[in-house]
Structures are given as structure tokens and as C-alpha cells.
Amino acid sequence: MKPTPSLYNRVRERQVLLKAWRVIRQNARRSGNRRSQLDAERFEENLLGNIQNIQRRLQRSNYTFAPAIGVAAPKGKGKVGKRAIVIAPIGDRIVQRAILDILYEYCPSDDLRLVLRTPTSVGGVPGRGVGHALAQIAKAEDNGAIYGIRSDIRNFFPSFPRKDVLSYLEREIDDTLFLDLFERAVAVELENREALGCDADLFPLGEDGVAQGSPLSVLAGNIVLRQFDAELNSRGVTCVRYIDDFLILANSKNAASKALKAGLTLLSALKLKAYAPEDGSGKAEEGLLTNGFEFLGYSLVRGLNPPSPNSRAKFLSKVEAEIAEGKKWIVTCP
């Protein structure tokens, strides 16, 4: 009987890398970043040769992740501050995605499998998305939930304890080469650090945090929040979480408030904070579900859940921008 390949050996398999490439290519095409789009196009020009190069570097067990490009992007209309986006070279993103795929497909421990498949954690999980969050909310309402508290975790990706993720994986995975590759894959080094000036402080360049934009960032976040998910969903309430956004659903205000308090305590132990409805930030709210909530871009109206006003406005703005761009290329005949 053939020995079972290690996780590390699986990562370097051609079909695994090609599968990861297809996801990275799709993401690059959807990206508004022209550099990412061009990098993907150039990589595809010699696809098999580039994949073989990645395989050789992994075969020698000395794969080195190159410094990435940091982009301090505005958070969006009506929002204050900037979002620290890290754009790694295409080859590095393929390896990061392959690590993610292998962990989900060949999960080596029962506890890690439970963490990765927590039903109420729906962000960045292969095969799940916003639709699954809405289904969990409907299920909670069917079970008697009438009150909700919505919040999100402040400055999540740059702040959470990366060591917690690495220590947890060391306990659950017996594969030194894989663990070493994972640790190097989530570390952040920027090619343009000096050019960013004071914006460089937004990026997780120290021991804490992971790169927003990395295929592994959400996986790491879900591992960090494993106790948060388990605790809040063991209190007779439902806590639906999409990465750093979460919604507590309960059969009373008191139950929802107690769950939020417990959640804030757990986050504090991780040196993380979440917004509270009373802090005036506008990033948290509470009330009866019949009064309506906005969550993940939708207005929660039982049985309907239409896009929220903000989501509709963003969509129409994008349509108008596409039309305006198209008009620039219209050539009128004399």
C-alpha cells in the first residue's frame, strides 16, 4: 500500500497548483487592480513552465515568497481611513491558495475540521458565501429568534495574533515542511514600504496580523475566532459571522446582550475589539428583527432580503461608471 502523501507534498502537485491558478486567475480578472490583471496575463503566457518552476522550488523545500506591493486604498464612500491591501506576485498567490485548498480537502485533525466547517462561519470558506449567512439567519428565526445585535471587529486583519494561528496548527498538524511553508506564506514583507510613508503603519509587518488580500487571511482569521464562534453558538443564540462582521440572533434582548458581552470578553483576550450599538460609531446596531437590519449588503426582511440601499447605490454607481467609460470609446461616423 502506498504511503499517504504529506500535506507539503500535496501542495506541490501539478493538479493542485493548476486548480489554485484557476482561482487566482479568476480573482485577478475581477480585480480592479490593473497590475494584478497584467501579472495574471503574463503568467498565463507560459503557464505550464511557470507551474513547473513553482514545483521545482517546492521540491527543493526552499520556496521563498517575494516582497509584495502594499496599497493603502480608501475604505469607500462615506467611510474614514484606508484599507491596507497586499498584492503578492501571482506565483506566491498560487502557493498560498494551494495551501488553503489542501487544508480544506485533507484536513488532518478532527478539531481543525470542526473549526474549518463551523456552519455559522460563512466568509472565505470554499463553497459558502452570503447566501449561506442568509440561510442561517432564516433558520434562527424559524427557531424563535426575534432580536439581533450586529457588529464588526475593528481593524481585524492587521491586528489579530498570528502566533495563535501558528501555535494552533502546530498542535493539529504533524508536517514540519508544511507548517514552515504556511508560516512564511502568512508573513508580510513589502517591496514599496518606503514609498508608502506613514501608510506603511497600516500593514501587518510585525508579529501580528495577516495580509488582507492573501488567500490565507480568512483561514487564519477563522482559526483565531474558533473559540468566539463556539462560545457564542453554545449560549442558546445563533451568531452568524462573515469574517469580521457578525450578527447575534436571540429570542430576547437580554440573551443577545449577554452573548455580545461574552463575545467582547473573548475578543479582548485576543487583543481585539468590536463595535457596540451604544458607541455611536454606526457600525453596530441592535433591535427587533421585525424593525429590519442591514447585514452583508442586504436588508434583512424575512423571506425577501433585498439588497440594502447602500448596495443598490454602489451597484448603480458602477453601472454609471461603466457606461461613462464605454461612451469614451464610441466613435461617431462623420
PDB file of C-alpha atoms in Angstrom, residues 61-293:
ATOM      1  CA  SER A  61      11.952  22.817   0.043  1.00  0.00           C
ATOM      2  CA  ASN A  62      13.305  26.341  -0.281  1.00  0.00           C
ATOM      3  CA  TYR A  63      10.376  28.228  -1.776  1.00  0.00           C
ATOM      4  CA  THR A  64      10.855  31.919  -0.998  1.00  0.00           C
ATOM      5  CA  PHE A  65       7.951  34.351  -1.002  1.00  0.00           C
ATOM      6  CA  ALA A  66       8.869  37.620  -2.693  1.00  0.00           C
ATOM      7  CA  PRO A  67       8.120  41.037  -1.190  1.00  0.00           C
ATOM      8  CA  ALA A  68       4.607  42.166  -2.090  1.00  0.00           C
ATOM      9  CA  ILE A  69       3.140  45.509  -3.122  1.00  0.00           C
ATOM     10  CA  GLY A  70       1.192  47.378  -0.467  1.00  0.00           C
ATOM     11  CA  VAL A  71      -1.775  49.512  -1.497  1.00  0.00           C
ATOM     12  CA  ALA A  72      -3.365  51.863   1.032  1.00  0.00           C
ATOM     13  CA  ALA A  73      -6.795  52.151  -0.573  1.00  0.00           C
ATOM     14  CA  PRO A  74      -9.586  54.441   0.665  1.00  0.00           C
ATOM     15  CA  LYS A  75     -12.233  52.441   2.515  1.00  0.00           C
ATOM     16  CA  GLY A  76     -15.023  53.698   0.312  1.00  0.00           C
ATOM     17  CA  LYS A  77     -17.664  56.375   0.029  1.00  0.00           C
ATOM     18  CA  GLY A  78     -18.686  57.694   3.412  1.00  0.00           C
ATOM     19  CA  LYS A  79     -16.002  55.725   5.275  1.00  0.00           C
ATOM     20  CA  VAL A  80     -12.995  57.189   7.067  1.00  0.00           C
ATOM     21  CA  GLY A  81      -9.465  55.830   6.745  1.00  0.00           C
ATOM     22  CA  LYS A  82      -7.679  53.440   4.411  1.00  0.00           C
ATOM     23  CA  ARG A  83      -7.645  49.696   3.866  1.00  0.00           C
ATOM     24  CA  ALA A  84      -4.239  48.001   3.697  1.00  0.00           C
ATOM     25  CA  ILE A  85      -4.295  45.675   0.663  1.00  0.00           C
ATOM     26  CA  VAL A  86      -1.318  43.434  -0.057  1.00  0.00           C
ATOM     27  CA  ILE A  87      -0.763  42.310  -3.661  1.00  0.00           C
ATOM     28  CA  ALA A  88       1.661  39.390  -3.828  1.00  0.00           C
ATOM     29  CA  PRO A  89       3.212  38.044  -7.055  1.00  0.00           C
ATOM     30  CA  ILE A  90       0.995  35.584  -8.931  1.00  0.00           C
ATOM     31  CA  GLY A  91       3.204  32.583  -8.157  1.00  0.00           C
ATOM     32  CA  ASP A  92       3.110  33.286  -4.435  1.00  0.00           C
ATOM     33  CA  ARG A  93      -0.670  33.644  -4.506  1.00  0.00           C
ATOM     34  CA  ILE A  94      -0.953  30.281  -6.246  1.00  0.00           C
ATOM     35  CA  VAL A  95       1.086  28.608  -3.492  1.00  0.00           C
ATOM     36  CA  GLN A  96      -0.992  30.346  -0.804  1.00  0.00           C
ATOM     37  CA  ARG A  97      -4.206  29.189  -2.472  1.00  0.00           C
ATOM     38  CA  ALA A  98      -2.850  25.645  -2.826  1.00  0.00           C
ATOM     39  CA  ILE A  99      -2.107  25.588   0.919  1.00  0.00           C
ATOM     40  CA  LEU A 100      -5.690  26.672   1.595  1.00  0.00           C
ATOM     41  CA  ASP A 101      -7.186  24.059  -0.740  1.00  0.00           C
ATOM     42  CA  ILE A 102      -5.106  21.235   0.737  1.00  0.00           C
ATOM     43  CA  LEU A 103      -6.049  22.137   4.299  1.00  0.00           C
ATOM     44  CA  TYR A 104      -9.746  22.011   3.452  1.00  0.00           C
ATOM     45  CA  GLU A 105      -9.531  18.864   1.326  1.00  0.00           C
ATOM     46  CA  TYR A 106      -7.188  16.824   3.534  1.00  0.00           C
ATOM     47  CA  CYS A 107      -7.901  18.265   6.960  1.00  0.00           C
ATOM     48  CA  PRO A 108      -5.585  16.262   9.258  1.00  0.00           C
ATOM     49  CA  SER A 109      -7.362  16.632  12.619  1.00  0.00           C
ATOM     50  CA  ASP A 110     -10.908  16.438  13.942  1.00  0.00           C
ATOM     51  CA  ASP A 111     -10.634  19.727  15.828  1.00  0.00           C
ATOM     52  CA  LEU A 112      -9.299  21.631  12.818  1.00  0.00           C
ATOM     53  CA  ARG A 113     -12.015  20.064  10.664  1.00  0.00           C
ATOM     54  CA  LEU A 114     -14.606  21.350  13.127  1.00  0.00           C
ATOM     55  CA  VAL A 115     -13.094  24.844  13.020  1.00  0.00           C
ATOM     56  CA  LEU A 116     -12.979  24.956   9.229  1.00  0.00           C
ATOM     57  CA  ARG A 117     -16.539  23.683   8.861  1.00  0.00           C
ATOM     58  CA  THR A 118     -18.337  25.689  11.560  1.00  0.00           C
ATOM     59  CA  PRO A 119     -21.796  26.169   9.962  1.00  0.00           C
ATOM     60  CA  THR A 120     -22.219  29.769  11.139  1.00  0.00           C
ATOM     61  CA  SER A 121     -18.810  30.885   9.799  1.00  0.00           C
ATOM     62  CA  VAL A 122     -19.516  31.649   6.151  1.00  0.00           C
ATOM     63  CA  GLY A 123     -16.864  34.105   4.927  1.00  0.00           C
ATOM     64  CA  GLY A 124     -13.968  32.897   2.816  1.00  0.00           C
ATOM     65  CA  VAL A 125     -14.955  29.255   3.246  1.00  0.00           C
ATOM     66  CA  PRO A 126     -14.914  27.275  -0.028  1.00  0.00           C
ATOM     67  CA  GLY A 127     -18.474  26.549  -1.100  1.00  0.00           C
ATOM     68  CA  ARG A 128     -20.031  29.139   1.214  1.00  0.00           C
ATOM     69  CA  GLY A 129     -20.964  32.784   0.971  1.00  0.00           C
ATOM     70  CA  VAL A 130     -23.561  35.402   1.763  1.00  0.00           C
ATOM     71  CA  GLY A 131     -26.375  33.073   0.727  1.00  0.00           C
ATOM     72  CA  HIS A 132     -25.366  30.664   3.486  1.00  0.00           C
ATOM     73  CA  ALA A 133     -25.407  33.518   6.010  1.00  0.00           C
ATOM     74  CA  LEU A 134     -28.948  34.437   4.984  1.00  0.00           C
ATOM     75  CA  ALA A 135     -29.981  30.777   5.300  1.00  0.00           C
ATOM     76  CA  GLN A 136     -28.546  30.613   8.838  1.00  0.00           C
ATOM     77  CA  ILE A 137     -30.440  33.778   9.753  1.00  0.00           C
ATOM     78  CA  ALA A 138     -33.703  32.342   8.412  1.00  0.00           C
ATOM     79  CA  LYS A 139     -33.086  29.128  10.373  1.00  0.00           C
ATOM     80  CA  ALA A 140     -32.538  31.115  13.584  1.00  0.00           C
ATOM     81  CA  GLU A 141     -35.808  32.989  13.013  1.00  0.00           C
ATOM     82  CA  ASP A 142     -37.586  29.694  12.447  1.00  0.00           C
ATOM     83  CA  ASN A 143     -36.236  28.619  15.843  1.00  0.00           C
ATOM     84  CA  GLY A 144     -37.683  31.672  17.582  1.00  0.00           C
ATOM     85  CA  ALA A 145     -35.070  34.424  17.213  1.00  0.00           C
ATOM     86  CA  ILE A 146     -36.697  37.864  17.399  1.00  0.00           C
ATOM     87  CA  TYR A 147     -33.845  40.159  18.480  1.00  0.00           C
ATOM     88  CA  GLY A 148     -30.498  40.912  16.883  1.00  0.00           C
ATOM     89  CA  ILE A 149     -27.207  42.693  17.515  1.00  0.00           C
ATOM     90  CA  ARG A 150     -24.955  43.430  14.541  1.00  0.00           C
ATOM     91  CA  SER A 151     -21.308  44.462  14.866  1.00  0.00           C
ATOM     92  CA  ASP A 152     -17.871  44.043  13.356  1.00  0.00           C
ATOM     93  CA  ILE A 153     -14.363  43.626  14.691  1.00  0.00           C
ATOM     94  CA  ARG A 154     -12.168  46.687  14.493  1.00  0.00           C
ATOM     95  CA  ASN A 155      -9.045  46.640  12.313  1.00  0.00           C
ATOM     96  CA  PHE A 156      -9.247  42.857  12.169  1.00  0.00           C
ATOM     97  CA  PHE A 157      -6.675  41.636   9.642  1.00  0.00           C
ATOM     98  CA  PRO A 158      -3.725  43.806  10.772  1.00  0.00           C
ATOM     99  CA  SER A 159      -4.382  43.186  14.474  1.00  0.00           C
ATOM    100  CA  PHE A 160      -5.083  39.578  15.392  1.00  0.00           C
ATOM    101  CA  PRO A 161      -2.389  37.394  16.988  1.00  0.00           C
ATOM    102  CA  ARG A 162      -0.677  35.478  14.189  1.00  0.00           C
ATOM    103  CA  LYS A 163       1.203  33.383  16.754  1.00  0.00           C
ATOM    104  CA  ASP A 164      -2.120  31.973  17.948  1.00  0.00           C
ATOM    105  CA  VAL A 165      -2.770  30.601  14.459  1.00  0.00           C
ATOM    106  CA  LEU A 166       0.714  29.109  14.119  1.00  0.00           C
ATOM    107  CA  SER A 167       0.643  27.544  17.585  1.00  0.00           C
ATOM    108  CA  TYR A 168      -2.757  26.008  16.927  1.00  0.00           C
ATOM    109  CA  LEU A 169      -1.660  24.494  13.611  1.00  0.00           C
ATOM    110  CA  GLU A 170       1.491  23.093  15.232  1.00  0.00           C
ATOM    111  CA  ARG A 171      -0.726  21.207  17.672  1.00  0.00           C
ATOM    112  CA  GLU A 172      -3.038  19.893  14.968  1.00  0.00           C
ATOM    113  CA  ILE A 173      -0.658  19.145  12.078  1.00  0.00           C
ATOM    114  CA  ASP A 174       2.353  16.835  12.102  1.00  0.00           C
ATOM    115  CA  ASP A 175       4.126  18.091   8.987  1.00  0.00           C
ATOM    116  CA  THR A 176       7.128  20.337   9.605  1.00  0.00           C
ATOM    117  CA  LEU A 177       7.661  21.325   5.973  1.00  0.00           C
ATOM    118  CA  PHE A 178       4.020  22.291   5.557  1.00  0.00           C
ATOM    119  CA  LEU A 179       3.953  24.311   8.787  1.00  0.00           C
ATOM    120  CA  ASP A 180       7.133  26.134   7.798  1.00  0.00           C
ATOM    121  CA  LEU A 181       5.661  26.935   4.368  1.00  0.00           C
ATOM    122  CA  PHE A 182       2.442  28.189   5.979  1.00  0.00           C
ATOM    123  CA  GLU A 183       4.345  30.449   8.390  1.00  0.00           C
ATOM    124  CA  ARG A 184       6.322  32.017   5.551  1.00  0.00           C
ATOM    125  CA  ALA A 185       3.168  32.329   3.434  1.00  0.00           C
ATOM    126  CA  VAL A 186       1.354  34.471   6.009  1.00  0.00           C
ATOM    127  CA  ALA A 187       4.311  36.730   6.849  1.00  0.00           C
ATOM    128  CA  VAL A 188       4.238  40.148   5.175  1.00  0.00           C
ATOM    129  CA  GLU A 189       7.161  41.938   3.560  1.00  0.00           C
ATOM    130  CA  LEU A 190       6.586  44.949   1.300  1.00  0.00           C
ATOM    131  CA  GLU A 191       8.588  45.920  -1.742  1.00  0.00           C
ATOM    132  CA  ASN A 192       7.330  49.518  -1.560  1.00  0.00           C
ATOM    133  CA  ARG A 193       7.460  50.071   2.190  1.00  0.00           C
ATOM    134  CA  GLU A 194       9.416  53.327   1.998  1.00  0.00           C
ATOM    135  CA  ALA A 195       7.193  54.726  -0.755  1.00  0.00           C
ATOM    136  CA  LEU A 196       4.122  54.175   1.427  1.00  0.00           C
ATOM    137  CA  GLY A 197       5.437  56.590   4.054  1.00  0.00           C
ATOM    138  CA  CYS A 198       3.256  56.700   7.165  1.00  0.00           C
ATOM    139  CA  ASP A 199       0.691  54.448   5.430  1.00  0.00           C
ATOM    140  CA  ALA A 200       3.162  51.578   5.957  1.00  0.00           C
ATOM    141  CA  ASP A 201       1.979  51.502   9.578  1.00  0.00           C
ATOM    142  CA  LEU A 202      -1.390  50.200   8.333  1.00  0.00           C
ATOM    143  CA  PHE A 203       0.191  46.911   7.231  1.00  0.00           C
ATOM    144  CA  PRO A 204       0.865  43.824   9.422  1.00  0.00           C
ATOM    145  CA  LEU A 205       4.660  43.957   9.169  1.00  0.00           C
ATOM    146  CA  GLY A 206       5.305  42.740  12.713  1.00  0.00           C
ATOM    147  CA  GLU A 207       4.302  39.601  14.571  1.00  0.00           C
ATOM    148  CA  ASP A 208       0.550  40.235  14.468  1.00  0.00           C
ATOM    149  CA  GLY A 209      -1.991  40.216  11.667  1.00  0.00           C
ATOM    150  CA  VAL A 210      -2.073  38.862   8.130  1.00  0.00           C
ATOM    151  CA  ALA A 211      -2.283  40.466   4.715  1.00  0.00           C
ATOM    152  CA  GLN A 212      -5.733  41.495   3.574  1.00  0.00           C
ATOM    153  CA  GLY A 213      -5.882  40.105   0.059  1.00  0.00           C
ATOM    154  CA  SER A 214      -3.992  36.890   0.799  1.00  0.00           C
ATOM    155  CA  PRO A 215      -5.845  33.617   0.110  1.00  0.00           C
ATOM    156  CA  LEU A 216      -4.839  32.549   3.644  1.00  0.00           C
ATOM    157  CA  SER A 217      -6.003  35.633   5.546  1.00  0.00           C
ATOM    158  CA  VAL A 218      -9.595  34.489   6.109  1.00  0.00           C
ATOM    159  CA  LEU A 219      -8.485  30.963   7.038  1.00  0.00           C
ATOM    160  CA  ALA A 220      -6.163  32.442   9.674  1.00  0.00           C
ATOM    161  CA  GLY A 221      -8.961  34.703  10.914  1.00  0.00           C
ATOM    162  CA  ASN A 222     -11.367  31.787  11.232  1.00  0.00           C
ATOM    163  CA  ILE A 223      -8.798  29.868  13.285  1.00  0.00           C
ATOM    164  CA  VAL A 224      -8.268  32.860  15.584  1.00  0.00           C
ATOM    165  CA  LEU A 225     -12.028  33.207  16.122  1.00  0.00           C
ATOM    166  CA  ARG A 226     -12.689  29.495  16.710  1.00  0.00           C
ATOM    167  CA  GLN A 227     -13.494  29.999  20.429  1.00  0.00           C
ATOM    168  CA  PHE A 228     -15.592  33.076  19.636  1.00  0.00           C
ATOM    169  CA  ASP A 229     -17.758  31.004  17.259  1.00  0.00           C
ATOM    170  CA  ALA A 230     -18.014  28.049  19.644  1.00  0.00           C
ATOM    171  CA  GLU A 231     -18.851  30.105  22.729  1.00  0.00           C
ATOM    172  CA  LEU A 232     -21.475  32.367  21.188  1.00  0.00           C
ATOM    173  CA  ASN A 233     -23.265  29.489  19.478  1.00  0.00           C
ATOM    174  CA  SER A 234     -23.402  27.456  22.694  1.00  0.00           C
ATOM    175  CA  ARG A 235     -25.452  30.036  24.598  1.00  0.00           C
ATOM    176  CA  GLY A 236     -28.869  29.347  23.072  1.00  0.00           C
ATOM    177  CA  VAL A 237     -28.285  32.044  20.431  1.00  0.00           C
ATOM    178  CA  THR A 238     -27.059  31.999  16.841  1.00  0.00           C
ATOM    179  CA  CYS A 239     -24.039  34.077  15.871  1.00  0.00           C
ATOM    180  CA  VAL A 240     -23.582  34.261  12.102  1.00  0.00           C
ATOM    181  CA  ARG A 241     -20.104  35.514  11.193  1.00  0.00           C
ATOM    182  CA  TYR A 242     -18.736  36.631   7.845  1.00  0.00           C
ATOM    183  CA  ILE A 243     -15.034  37.152   8.597  1.00  0.00           C
ATOM    184  CA  ASP A 244     -15.077  40.216  10.899  1.00  0.00           C
ATOM    185  CA  ASP A 245     -18.796  41.035  10.585  1.00  0.00           C
ATOM    186  CA  PHE A 246     -21.167  39.194  12.873  1.00  0.00           C
ATOM    187  CA  LEU A 247     -24.852  39.115  13.781  1.00  0.00           C
ATOM    188  CA  ILE A 248     -26.172  37.696  17.057  1.00  0.00           C
ATOM    189  CA  LEU A 249     -29.745  36.377  16.852  1.00  0.00           C
ATOM    190  CA  ALA A 250     -31.649  35.552  20.048  1.00  0.00           C
ATOM    191  CA  ASN A 251     -35.139  35.062  21.426  1.00  0.00           C
ATOM    192  CA  SER A 252     -34.761  38.107  23.696  1.00  0.00           C
ATOM    193  CA  LYS A 253     -32.777  41.316  24.087  1.00  0.00           C
ATOM    194  CA  ASN A 254     -31.291  40.010  27.323  1.00  0.00           C
ATOM    195  CA  ALA A 255     -29.954  36.836  25.707  1.00  0.00           C
ATOM    196  CA  ALA A 256     -28.457  38.796  22.799  1.00  0.00           C
ATOM    197  CA  SER A 257     -26.813  41.329  25.140  1.00  0.00           C
ATOM    198  CA  LYS A 258     -25.291  38.597  27.317  1.00  0.00           C
ATOM    199  CA  ALA A 259     -23.901  36.887  24.227  1.00  0.00           C
ATOM    200  CA  LEU A 260     -22.366  40.145  22.977  1.00  0.00           C
ATOM    201  CA  LYS A 261     -20.757  40.749  26.362  1.00  0.00           C
ATOM    202  CA  ALA A 262     -19.253  37.252  26.311  1.00  0.00           C
ATOM    203  CA  GLY A 263     -18.020  37.829  22.760  1.00  0.00           C
ATOM    204  CA  LEU A 264     -16.372  41.130  23.627  1.00  0.00           C
ATOM    205  CA  THR A 265     -14.579  39.440  26.536  1.00  0.00           C
ATOM    206  CA  LEU A 266     -13.228  36.715  24.251  1.00  0.00           C
ATOM    207  CA  LEU A 267     -12.098  39.290  21.700  1.00  0.00           C
ATOM    208  CA  SER A 268     -10.375  41.308  24.414  1.00  0.00           C
ATOM    209  CA  ALA A 269      -8.310  38.245  25.346  1.00  0.00           C
ATOM    210  CA  LEU A 270      -7.109  38.243  21.713  1.00  0.00           C
ATOM    211  CA  LYS A 271      -6.379  41.997  21.917  1.00  0.00           C
ATOM    212  CA  LEU A 272      -9.273  42.647  19.552  1.00  0.00           C
ATOM    213  CA  LYS A 273     -12.267  44.949  19.903  1.00  0.00           C
ATOM    214  CA  ALA A 274     -15.710  45.084  18.323  1.00  0.00           C
ATOM    215  CA  TYR A 275     -18.122  47.977  17.991  1.00  0.00           C
ATOM    216  CA  ALA A 276     -21.040  48.250  20.418  1.00  0.00           C
ATOM    217  CA  PRO A 277     -24.501  49.609  19.500  1.00  0.00           C
ATOM    218  CA  GLU A 278     -24.216  52.396  22.078  1.00  0.00           C
ATOM    219  CA  ASP A 279     -20.805  53.739  20.981  1.00  0.00           C
ATOM    220  CA  GLY A 280     -22.280  55.958  18.260  1.00  0.00           C
ATOM    221  CA  SER A 281     -19.979  54.617  15.538  1.00  0.00           C
ATOM    222  CA  GLY A 282     -22.848  53.494  13.325  1.00  0.00           C
ATOM    223  CA  LYS A 283     -21.020  50.198  12.794  1.00  0.00           C
ATOM    224  CA  ALA A 284     -23.178  48.315  15.267  1.00  0.00           C
ATOM    225  CA  GLU A 285     -26.916  48.200  15.884  1.00  0.00           C
ATOM    226  CA  GLU A 286     -29.490  46.240  17.824  1.00  0.00           C
ATOM    227  CA  GLY A 287     -33.238  45.797  17.880  1.00  0.00           C
ATOM    228  CA  LEU A 288     -36.148  43.612  16.955  1.00  0.00           C
ATOM    229  CA  LEU A 289     -35.616  41.734  13.716  1.00  0.00           C
ATOM    230  CA  THR A 290     -39.014  42.953  12.515  1.00  0.00           C
ATOM    231  CA  ASN A 291     -37.613  46.506  12.514  1.00  0.00           C
ATOM    232  CA  GLY A 292     -35.140  45.486   9.819  1.00  0.00           C
ATOM    233  CA  PHE A 293     -31.360  45.088   9.771  1.00  0.00           C
TER     234      PHE A 293
END
